[in-house]
Short mmCIF file of C-alpha atoms and ligand atoms in Angstrom, two decimals:
data_model
loop_
_atom_site.label_atom_id
_atom_site.label_comp_id
_atom_site.label_asym_id
_atom_site.label_seq_id
_atom_site.Cartn_x
_atom_site.Cartn_y
_atom_site.Cartn_z
CA MET U 20 -40.59 -41.49 1.50
CA LYS U 21 -41.74 -39.84 -1.76
CA TYR U 22 -41.62 -36.48 -0.06
CA VAL U 23 -38.15 -37.09 1.37
CA ILE U 24 -36.81 -37.97 -2.12
CA ALA U 25 -38.52 -34.94 -3.62
CA LEU U 26 -37.04 -32.76 -0.91
CA LEU U 27 -33.57 -34.21 -1.44
CA LEU U 28 -33.86 -33.73 -5.21
CA PHE U 29 -35.02 -30.17 -4.67
CA LEU U 30 -32.16 -29.42 -2.33
CA THR U 31 -29.43 -30.94 -4.55
CA THR U 32 -30.61 -29.25 -7.70
CA THR U 33 -31.11 -25.92 -5.97
CA LEU U 34 -27.77 -26.10 -4.25
CA GLY U 35 -26.22 -27.46 -7.42
CA TYR U 36 -27.53 -24.56 -9.44
CA SER U 37 -26.50 -21.90 -7.00
CA PHE U 38 -23.07 -23.44 -6.70
CA SER U 39 -22.48 -23.52 -10.48
CA ASP U 40 -24.04 -20.11 -10.87
CA GLN U 41 -21.58 -18.78 -8.40
CA MET U 42 -18.73 -20.54 -10.17
CA ASN U 43 -19.76 -19.02 -13.47
CA GLU U 44 -20.26 -15.54 -12.28
CA PRO U 45 -17.30 -13.26 -13.03
CA LEU U 46 -15.59 -11.97 -9.93
CA PHE U 47 -15.63 -8.31 -11.03
CA ASP U 48 -17.23 -6.10 -13.66
CA LYS U 49 -15.61 -5.11 -16.91
CA GLY U 50 -12.99 -2.42 -16.45
CA PHE U 51 -11.77 -3.80 -13.11
CA GLU U 52 -8.00 -3.25 -12.94
CA TRP U 53 -5.85 -6.29 -12.17
CA CYS U 54 -2.63 -5.06 -10.74
CA VAL U 55 0.65 -5.82 -8.96
CA ALA U 56 2.47 -3.35 -6.75
CA THR U 57 6.08 -2.60 -5.81
CA SER U 58 8.04 0.35 -4.43
CA ALA U 59 11.32 1.78 -5.70
CA HIS U 60 13.54 1.39 -2.64
CA GLN U 61 12.42 -2.19 -2.13
CA ILE U 62 13.30 -3.41 -5.65
CA GLU U 63 15.55 -1.06 -7.62
CA GLY U 64 18.84 -1.07 -5.68
CA ASN U 65 21.60 1.50 -5.01
CA ASN U 66 19.38 4.12 -3.43
CA PHE U 67 22.48 5.90 -2.09
CA HIS U 68 20.97 9.31 -1.48
CA SER U 69 17.96 8.21 0.52
CA ASP U 70 17.37 8.48 4.30
CA TRP U 71 16.77 4.75 4.42
CA TRP U 72 20.15 4.03 2.89
CA ALA U 73 21.75 6.07 5.70
CA PHE U 74 19.55 4.40 8.29
CA GLU U 75 20.47 0.92 7.04
CA GLN U 76 24.19 1.65 7.35
CA GLU U 77 23.59 2.41 11.05
CA GLY U 78 22.75 -1.26 11.58
CA HIS U 79 18.99 -1.01 12.23
CA ILE U 80 17.96 -3.83 9.89
CA LYS U 81 17.48 -7.45 10.89
CA ASN U 82 20.70 -9.50 10.50
CA ASN U 83 22.46 -6.21 9.73
CA GLU U 84 21.34 -6.36 6.14
CA THR U 85 21.20 -3.34 3.83
CA SER U 86 19.06 -2.84 0.74
CA GLY U 87 22.16 -2.87 -1.52
CA LEU U 88 21.17 -3.95 -5.01
CA ALA U 89 17.73 -5.03 -3.77
CA THR U 90 16.32 -7.10 -6.70
CA ASN U 91 18.44 -5.24 -9.24
CA HIS U 92 15.25 -4.05 -10.93
CA ILE U 93 17.15 -0.99 -12.15
CA GLU U 94 18.85 -3.34 -14.68
CA LEU U 95 16.27 -6.07 -15.00
CA TRP U 96 13.16 -3.89 -15.40
CA GLN U 97 12.40 -5.15 -18.91
CA GLU U 98 12.42 -8.71 -17.66
CA ASP U 99 10.03 -7.62 -14.88
CA ILE U 100 7.66 -6.02 -17.36
CA ALA U 101 7.74 -9.19 -19.44
CA LEU U 102 6.69 -11.08 -16.26
CA MET U 103 3.80 -8.67 -15.74
CA LYS U 104 2.77 -9.18 -19.33
CA GLU U 105 2.72 -12.92 -18.85
CA LEU U 106 0.76 -12.50 -15.63
CA GLY U 107 -1.87 -10.55 -17.52
CA VAL U 108 -2.16 -7.52 -15.25
CA THR U 109 -3.74 -4.37 -16.64
CA THR U 110 -2.09 -2.00 -14.18
CA TYR U 111 1.31 -1.73 -12.44
CA ARG U 112 1.71 0.32 -9.25
CA PHE U 113 5.27 1.48 -8.64
CA SER U 114 6.95 4.44 -6.96
CA VAL U 115 9.29 7.10 -8.32
CA GLU U 116 12.29 7.51 -6.04
CA TRP U 117 12.61 11.13 -4.89
CA ALA U 118 16.15 10.56 -3.55
CA LYS U 119 17.31 9.50 -7.04
CA ILE U 120 15.49 12.29 -8.85
CA GLU U 121 16.70 15.01 -6.45
CA PRO U 122 19.87 13.63 -4.85
CA LYS U 123 20.95 17.12 -3.77
CA LYS U 124 18.58 19.86 -2.77
CA GLY U 125 17.35 21.63 -5.89
CA GLU U 126 19.42 19.53 -8.31
CA PHE U 127 17.11 17.35 -10.39
CA ASN U 128 18.69 14.42 -12.20
CA GLU U 129 17.30 14.00 -15.73
CA GLU U 130 19.12 10.73 -16.26
CA ALA U 131 17.51 9.16 -13.19
CA MET U 132 14.15 10.36 -14.47
CA MET U 133 14.73 8.72 -17.80
CA PHE U 134 14.55 5.35 -16.10
CA TYR U 135 10.87 6.05 -15.31
CA VAL U 136 10.19 7.56 -18.74
CA ASN U 137 11.47 4.33 -20.36
CA LEU U 138 9.55 2.22 -17.84
CA VAL U 139 6.27 4.01 -18.61
CA ASN U 140 6.88 3.73 -22.38
CA GLU U 141 7.58 0.02 -22.11
CA LEU U 142 4.46 -0.48 -19.99
CA GLU U 143 2.44 1.37 -22.61
CA LYS U 144 3.82 -0.94 -25.35
CA ASN U 145 2.63 -3.86 -23.27
CA ASN U 146 -0.80 -2.37 -22.60
CA ILE U 147 -0.17 -2.05 -18.87
CA LYS U 148 -1.30 1.18 -17.22
CA PRO U 149 1.12 2.95 -14.92
CA PHE U 150 -0.08 3.78 -11.37
CA VAL U 151 2.46 6.06 -9.71
CA THR U 152 3.28 6.58 -6.01
CA LEU U 153 5.29 9.72 -5.29
CA HIS U 154 6.29 8.99 -1.67
CA HIS U 155 6.69 5.45 -0.41
CA PHE U 156 8.40 5.73 2.97
CA THR U 157 11.79 7.07 1.74
CA LEU U 158 13.04 10.67 1.57
CA PRO U 159 16.14 12.19 0.06
CA ASN U 160 18.72 12.20 2.88
CA TRP U 161 19.28 15.94 2.58
CA LEU U 162 15.64 16.44 3.50
CA ARG U 163 15.89 14.13 6.50
CA LEU U 164 18.90 16.22 7.65
CA ASP U 165 16.76 19.34 7.21
CA GLY U 166 14.13 17.87 9.53
CA GLY U 167 12.10 15.75 7.08
CA TRP U 168 8.32 16.27 7.20
CA ALA U 169 8.69 18.13 10.51
CA ASN U 170 10.15 21.00 8.47
CA LYS U 171 7.36 22.87 6.72
CA GLU U 172 9.61 23.56 3.74
CA SER U 173 9.06 19.87 2.90
CA ILE U 174 5.65 20.86 1.47
CA GLU U 175 7.09 23.05 -1.23
CA ARG U 176 9.93 20.62 -1.86
CA PHE U 177 7.44 17.84 -2.44
CA GLU U 178 5.48 19.97 -4.87
CA LEU U 179 8.65 20.73 -6.89
CA PHE U 180 9.50 17.06 -7.04
CA ALA U 181 5.93 16.08 -8.05
CA ASP U 182 5.88 18.74 -10.74
CA PHE U 183 9.18 17.52 -12.18
CA VAL U 184 7.80 13.94 -12.35
CA TYR U 185 4.58 15.15 -13.92
CA LYS U 186 6.43 17.08 -16.63
CA HIS U 187 8.16 13.85 -17.69
CA ILE U 188 5.51 11.15 -17.44
CA GLY U 189 2.36 12.87 -16.24
CA ASP U 190 0.42 12.82 -19.46
CA LYS U 191 0.55 9.00 -19.46
CA VAL U 192 -0.43 8.45 -15.82
CA ASN U 193 -4.05 8.58 -14.73
CA TYR U 194 -3.74 7.09 -11.22
CA TRP U 195 -1.56 8.74 -8.58
CA ILE U 196 -0.80 8.07 -4.94
CA THR U 197 0.82 11.08 -3.27
CA THR U 198 1.92 9.26 -0.12
CA ASN U 199 1.90 5.61 0.92
CA GLU U 200 0.54 4.72 4.37
CA PRO U 201 1.23 8.10 5.94
CA MET U 202 -0.13 7.16 9.35
CA LEU U 203 1.79 3.89 9.59
CA TYR U 204 4.92 5.68 8.46
CA LEU U 205 4.66 8.51 11.01
CA LEU U 206 3.48 6.29 13.86
CA GLY U 207 6.48 4.04 13.16
CA GLY U 208 8.79 7.03 13.40
CA TYR U 209 7.22 8.91 16.33
CA ALA U 210 5.25 6.46 18.44
CA PHE U 211 6.83 3.02 17.97
CA ALA U 212 10.52 3.88 17.34
CA GLU U 213 10.73 1.57 14.36
CA VAL U 214 11.96 3.91 11.64
CA PRO U 215 13.66 7.30 11.56
CA PRO U 216 13.51 9.42 13.75
CA MET U 217 13.03 6.38 16.06
CA LYS U 218 10.88 8.03 18.76
CA ASN U 219 8.35 6.29 21.00
CA THR U 220 6.76 9.25 22.69
CA TRP U 221 3.94 10.38 20.32
CA ALA U 222 4.81 13.90 21.48
CA ASP U 223 6.37 15.18 18.23
CA ILE U 224 4.10 13.62 15.69
CA GLY U 225 1.99 16.78 15.19
CA ALA U 226 4.23 18.88 12.90
CA PRO U 227 5.18 16.11 10.42
CA LEU U 228 1.60 14.91 10.29
CA VAL U 229 0.18 18.35 9.57
CA ASN U 230 2.87 19.04 6.95
CA LEU U 231 2.26 15.72 5.23
CA VAL U 232 -1.49 16.43 5.03
CA LYS U 233 -0.72 19.82 3.56
CA ALA U 234 1.89 18.36 1.16
CA HIS U 235 -0.67 15.83 -0.06
CA ALA U 236 -3.27 18.60 -0.61
CA ALA U 237 -0.80 20.80 -2.48
CA VAL U 238 0.27 17.97 -4.76
CA TYR U 239 -3.34 16.87 -5.30
CA LYS U 240 -4.07 20.34 -6.64
CA LEU U 241 -0.88 20.54 -8.65
CA LEU U 242 -1.54 17.26 -10.47
CA HIS U 243 -5.12 18.28 -11.29
CA HIS U 244 -3.91 21.68 -12.42
CA ASN U 245 -1.27 20.14 -14.69
CA ARG U 246 -3.81 17.76 -16.19
CA ASN U 247 -6.19 20.65 -16.88
CA GLN U 248 -3.53 22.36 -18.89
CA GLU U 249 -3.48 19.41 -21.29
CA GLU U 250 -5.74 19.29 -24.27
CA SER U 251 -6.94 15.74 -23.62
CA ARG U 252 -8.01 16.44 -20.03
CA THR U 253 -8.35 12.69 -19.47
CA PRO U 254 -9.72 12.27 -15.94
CA ILE U 255 -6.95 11.97 -13.36
CA HIS U 256 -7.42 10.16 -10.06
CA VAL U 257 -5.34 11.22 -7.09
CA GLY U 258 -5.40 9.80 -3.56
CA ILE U 259 -3.28 8.20 -0.90
CA ALA U 260 -2.68 4.51 -0.12
CA ASN U 261 -3.92 4.12 3.41
CA HIS U 262 -2.85 1.29 5.68
CA PHE U 263 -5.97 -0.33 7.11
CA ARG U 264 -5.89 -2.84 9.88
CA ILE U 265 -8.44 -4.51 12.15
CA PHE U 266 -7.60 -4.17 15.82
CA LYS U 267 -9.15 -6.26 18.56
CA ALA U 268 -8.81 -6.01 22.30
CA HIS U 269 -6.57 -8.80 23.53
CA ARG U 270 -8.48 -9.22 26.76
CA ALA U 271 -12.06 -8.80 25.62
CA ILE U 272 -13.37 -7.61 28.97
CA ASN U 273 -10.51 -5.30 29.76
CA PRO U 274 -11.69 -1.73 29.09
CA LEU U 275 -8.15 -0.41 28.69
CA ASP U 276 -7.42 -2.92 25.93
CA GLN U 277 -10.75 -1.96 24.33
CA VAL U 278 -9.90 1.72 24.37
CA ALA U 279 -6.38 1.10 23.08
CA ALA U 280 -7.73 -1.03 20.21
CA PHE U 281 -10.25 1.66 19.35
CA TYR U 282 -7.64 4.41 19.30
CA ALA U 283 -5.16 2.38 17.31
CA GLN U 284 -7.77 1.52 14.68
CA ARG U 285 -9.01 5.08 14.46
CA ALA U 286 -5.49 6.54 14.18
CA LEU U 287 -4.31 4.17 11.51
CA ASN U 288 -7.48 3.74 9.48
CA ASN U 289 -9.05 7.16 9.58
CA SER U 290 -7.03 10.08 10.88
CA PHE U 291 -5.32 10.97 7.62
CA LEU U 292 -8.30 10.14 5.46
CA ASP U 293 -10.63 12.27 7.54
CA ALA U 294 -8.18 15.17 7.21
CA ILE U 295 -8.13 15.00 3.42
CA ASN U 296 -11.84 14.34 3.26
CA ASP U 297 -13.17 17.08 5.56
CA GLY U 298 -10.18 19.23 6.35
CA GLU U 299 -10.22 18.25 10.05
CA LEU U 300 -7.21 16.42 11.38
CA VAL U 301 -7.92 14.62 14.67
CA LEU U 302 -5.57 12.21 16.33
CA TYR U 303 -6.42 10.67 19.70
CA PHE U 304 -3.30 9.62 21.59
CA PRO U 305 -3.49 6.87 24.16
CA THR U 306 -2.62 9.59 26.68
CA MET U 307 -4.42 12.75 27.67
CA ILE U 308 -3.03 14.79 24.81
CA ASN U 309 -5.00 14.96 21.59
CA LEU U 310 -4.27 16.64 18.32
CA ARG U 311 -6.89 18.68 16.49
CA VAL U 312 -6.01 20.87 13.54
CA HIS U 313 -8.23 22.56 10.99
CA ILE U 314 -6.63 22.29 7.54
CA PRO U 315 -9.27 23.72 5.17
CA GLU U 316 -7.11 23.42 2.06
CA ALA U 317 -7.05 19.64 2.49
CA LYS U 318 -10.84 19.31 2.29
CA GLY U 319 -12.00 17.14 -0.64
CA THR U 320 -8.52 16.25 -1.87
CA GLN U 321 -9.05 12.60 -2.66
CA ASP U 322 -10.62 11.07 -5.79
CA PHE U 323 -10.40 7.53 -4.44
CA VAL U 324 -9.19 5.72 -1.35
CA GLY U 325 -6.25 3.40 -1.84
CA VAL U 326 -6.71 0.47 0.55
CA ASN U 327 -3.64 -1.42 1.74
CA TYR U 328 -4.86 -4.37 3.83
CA TYR U 329 -2.86 -7.24 5.29
CA LYS U 330 -4.05 -8.40 8.74
CA ARG U 331 -5.82 -8.23 12.08
CA ASP U 332 -3.96 -7.55 15.31
CA GLU U 333 -4.67 -7.83 18.98
CA VAL U 334 -3.98 -4.86 21.23
CA LYS U 335 -2.87 -4.78 24.84
CA PHE U 336 -2.71 -1.59 26.88
CA ILE U 337 0.64 -1.12 28.63
CA LYS U 338 1.51 1.53 31.21
CA LYS U 339 4.53 3.10 29.55
CA ALA U 340 4.96 4.76 26.13
CA PRO U 341 3.92 3.91 23.45
CA PHE U 342 1.10 2.58 25.70
CA LEU U 343 0.14 -0.28 23.40
CA GLU U 344 1.51 -3.63 22.41
CA ILE U 345 0.29 -5.11 19.16
CA GLY U 346 0.53 -8.65 17.85
CA ASN U 347 -0.95 -12.07 17.13
CA PHE U 348 -0.94 -13.08 20.79
CA SER U 349 -3.48 -15.89 20.36
CA ASN U 350 -1.48 -17.56 17.61
CA LYS U 351 -4.15 -17.43 14.90
CA GLU U 352 -3.27 -18.82 11.49
CA ALA U 353 -0.55 -16.52 10.20
CA SER U 354 2.06 -15.68 7.61
CA ASP U 355 5.81 -16.10 7.97
CA LEU U 356 5.79 -12.74 9.77
CA ASN U 357 3.16 -14.02 12.18
CA TRP U 358 0.55 -11.70 10.71
CA GLU U 359 -2.94 -13.16 11.20
CA ILE U 360 -4.62 -14.16 7.96
CA TYR U 361 -8.06 -12.58 8.25
CA SER U 362 -9.78 -12.07 4.94
CA LYS U 363 -13.08 -10.98 6.55
CA GLY U 364 -11.26 -7.88 7.67
CA LEU U 365 -11.01 -6.73 4.07
CA LYS U 366 -14.79 -6.75 3.79
CA LYS U 367 -15.10 -4.71 7.01
CA VAL U 368 -12.62 -2.05 5.98
CA VAL U 369 -13.94 -1.76 2.41
CA GLU U 370 -17.58 -1.51 3.50
CA LYS U 371 -16.83 1.08 6.15
CA THR U 372 -14.64 3.09 3.83
CA LEU U 373 -17.24 3.14 1.04
CA LYS U 374 -19.82 4.28 3.51
CA LYS U 375 -17.64 6.96 5.19
CA TYR U 376 -16.04 8.62 2.19
CA ASP U 377 -18.01 9.36 -0.91
CA VAL U 378 -15.33 8.15 -3.38
CA PRO U 379 -14.47 4.78 -5.00
CA ILE U 380 -11.74 2.55 -3.63
CA PHE U 381 -8.77 0.80 -5.18
CA ILE U 382 -7.10 -2.10 -3.32
CA THR U 383 -3.55 -0.77 -3.62
CA GLU U 384 -1.84 -3.54 -1.58
CA ASN U 385 -2.74 -6.97 -0.23
CA GLY U 386 -0.35 -9.88 0.11
CA ILE U 387 1.46 -12.30 2.36
CA ALA U 388 4.98 -13.21 3.42
CA ASP U 389 5.07 -16.93 2.53
CA LYS U 390 8.41 -18.38 1.57
CA SER U 391 7.02 -21.85 0.84
CA ASP U 392 4.13 -20.42 -1.25
CA SER U 393 1.83 -22.87 0.52
CA LYS U 394 -0.57 -20.21 1.86
CA ARG U 395 -0.46 -17.56 -0.83
CA PRO U 396 -2.98 -19.14 -3.30
CA ASP U 397 -5.63 -19.43 -0.59
CA PHE U 398 -4.80 -15.99 0.66
CA ILE U 399 -5.41 -14.52 -2.79
CA ALA U 400 -8.57 -16.55 -3.39
CA SER U 401 -10.13 -15.77 0.01
CA HIS U 402 -9.43 -12.00 -0.21
CA LEU U 403 -10.73 -11.74 -3.78
CA LYS U 404 -13.82 -13.71 -2.88
CA VAL U 405 -14.57 -11.41 0.05
CA LEU U 406 -14.02 -8.40 -2.16
CA SER U 407 -16.23 -9.62 -4.95
CA ASN U 408 -19.03 -10.41 -2.50
CA ILE U 409 -19.29 -6.85 -1.29
CA LYS U 410 -22.72 -5.98 -2.54
CA ARG U 411 -22.95 -2.33 -1.71
CA GLY U 412 -20.90 -0.38 -4.17
CA LYS U 413 -19.29 -3.36 -5.94
CA SER U 414 -18.89 -1.16 -9.00
CA ARG U 415 -17.04 1.39 -6.93
CA ILE U 416 -14.15 -1.03 -6.38
CA LEU U 417 -11.78 -0.03 -9.15
CA GLY U 418 -9.08 -2.67 -8.93
CA TYR U 419 -6.84 -4.94 -6.92
CA CYS U 420 -3.03 -4.77 -6.64
CA HIS U 421 -1.27 -7.79 -5.22
CA TRP U 422 1.73 -7.04 -3.07
CA SER U 423 4.06 -7.91 -4.57
CA LEU U 424 5.27 -8.85 -8.03
CA LEU U 425 8.72 -9.73 -6.64
CA ASP U 426 10.29 -10.75 -3.38
CA ASN U 427 11.90 -7.55 -2.09
CA PHE U 428 13.60 -5.63 0.71
CA GLU U 429 11.04 -5.63 3.50
CA TRP U 430 12.29 -2.57 5.42
CA ARG U 431 13.35 -3.39 9.03
CA GLU U 432 12.88 -7.10 8.31
CA GLY U 433 15.41 -7.15 5.53
CA PHE U 434 15.27 -9.77 2.76
CA ASP U 435 13.92 -12.63 4.80
CA PRO U 436 10.13 -12.18 4.29
CA ARG U 437 9.05 -13.31 0.84
CA PHE U 438 6.07 -11.38 -0.49
CA GLY U 439 6.64 -12.11 -4.18
CA LEU U 440 4.52 -13.92 -6.77
CA VAL U 441 7.99 -14.25 -8.24
CA GLU U 442 10.88 -15.62 -6.20
CA ILE U 443 14.21 -13.82 -6.29
CA ASP U 444 17.50 -15.64 -6.00
CA TYR U 445 19.52 -12.90 -4.31
CA GLU U 446 22.86 -14.38 -5.47
CA THR U 447 22.06 -14.34 -9.16
CA PHE U 448 18.92 -12.15 -9.32
CA GLU U 449 17.23 -14.93 -11.25
CA ARG U 450 13.42 -14.55 -11.23
CA LYS U 451 11.36 -17.69 -10.70
CA PRO U 452 7.56 -17.41 -10.83
CA ARG U 453 5.98 -19.29 -7.94
CA ASP U 454 2.85 -21.48 -8.33
CA SER U 455 0.80 -18.59 -6.96
CA PHE U 456 1.97 -16.52 -9.94
CA TYR U 457 0.19 -18.97 -12.27
CA TYR U 458 -2.76 -19.16 -9.90
CA TYR U 459 -3.21 -15.35 -9.92
CA LYS U 460 -2.70 -15.42 -13.71
CA SER U 461 -5.56 -17.90 -14.15
CA ILE U 462 -7.87 -15.82 -11.95
CA ILE U 463 -7.09 -12.74 -14.02
CA ARG U 464 -7.61 -14.58 -17.30
CA LYS U 465 -10.95 -16.05 -16.33
CA ASN U 466 -12.08 -13.30 -13.97
CA LYS U 467 -13.19 -16.21 -11.78
C1 LIG N 26 4.10 -1.27 2.60
C2 LIG N 26 5.09 -2.08 1.78
C3 LIG N 26 5.49 -3.33 2.56
C4 LIG N 26 4.25 -4.15 2.79
C5 LIG N 26 4.49 -5.44 3.53
C6 LIG N 26 3.07 -2.08 3.31
O1 LIG N 26 2.89 -1.59 4.58
O2 LIG N 26 3.51 -0.31 1.80
O3 LIG N 26 6.17 -1.27 1.44
O4 LIG N 26 6.47 -4.05 1.93
O5 LIG N 26 3.33 -3.41 3.53
O6 LIG N 26 4.94 -5.17 4.80
#
C-alpha cells in the first residue's frame, strides 16, 4: 500500500510540475511577431479598375454579390489601426492594390499611393510594423485584357509597380511578399475554373506560371537593390506567401486517389517554392503532360517562406478534367465553409518546409470562417500550440499572422464567410470585436 501511495504521489507531483511548467513556458521566443493579415480588395472597397471588379459584375460571385464598398476600410482605416493597437499585434500584413496605383497602363496615381503612405505612418506611430504584399490575387483590368500573367510583359509591369511602391514606403518596410498563393491562384484560373480565366484544362498554365516565377525573381532583386542604395541598409526580407494544404486519398487503398493526392499536394505546396529555391520549375499534371522549366534567375530568391495554412482535404481521382475532386467527404469537424479543422497539419507543413528550404518561415495566414465565433478560440489555441511545440528550428519561426483582422469579401464566396476577429455590420460598417479578438489579445499579451 505504502508503495502505491508513493507511486501516486510521485505521479501527481511529476505530472503537476510538468503541467504547470508547460503553462508557464512562453509560447515563443522574444522577437516573435504577432500579426493580423488582410488584403486590399477584400477590405478597402471601390476597386473599380481591377480584374476582379469586372469579374464580379459578370455574376460569378455567390448570391450575385460584388465587393462594392467591402468593409469601407478606405475610410475607416484609422479605426482599424486603433483596433490593431488594442489587440496588441506587432506586425500588420496588408496588400497594396496595383489596380488603384496604376488604373491605366503607365499612369501611376500618387493620390492612391498616399493612402498607403498615411497607413504606414500611422502604423509606425502605433509601433506596428508594416508587412507588405504586392500581389494578392487581383490585377489591374488593363493587364487582364492584355493577357494577364500569360503575357510576358507582365514581368516588367510588375517591376515598375513594385518600384513605385518602394519609392513611397519602401524605407519603412522590412517584410515583403511579392505574390500571395501563386499556385492556388493559377490552379484556380487554369485547372479548376474558379477564377479568371476560368479554365479547367491545365493545358495553358505554363506561360503564366513561368512569368509569375520570373516576375517574383525580378522584384526580389529590385527590392534588395533599392534597399542597398539606402544608407541604413536595414536587412530586408522578401518571399512569397505559399498556400499549404494537406491532401489525403479519399479511398485509402485506391492507387489513383493516392497519386492524385500526391500530385495535388506537390503542386500546391512545392512547385513554386522549388522554382524560387533552386531555379527548377516542375509541375506534374494529373495527365501525361508535365511541365519542366529551368529558370536560373529565380534560384535563391527567397529570404523566408510565408506559410498560409487552413485545412486538410480528401482527394478523389475522376476521369475527366480537372481529374481531381477535393473536399471534406468524410464530414470531419469543420468550419462554416466545411474546411476540416486539422491543426496537426500545420506541424507537418512547417517541419517539412524548414527541412526542405534553408530559410526561416513566417505564418502569413491561418484562420477560420466561423460566424458564431464558437470554434475560433480553439482553432487559434490549437494551431499556436502545435506551432510552439515544433522543436526543430523553433527560433526560425518568425511570426504568426491571423487571418483576418476583419470579416471581409471572401472572393467567390462573397460576404457570407466570416473570418474576422472583428465582426463587420455590412449595413453600417460598425466594427464589433468578437470574443476571439480578446482571446487572441490575451495570448499575445502573456505569450502563453
Ligand atoms: C487567401 C485569402 C482568403 C483566405 C481564406 C487565402 O487563400 O490568401 O485572400 O481570404 O485564404 O479563404
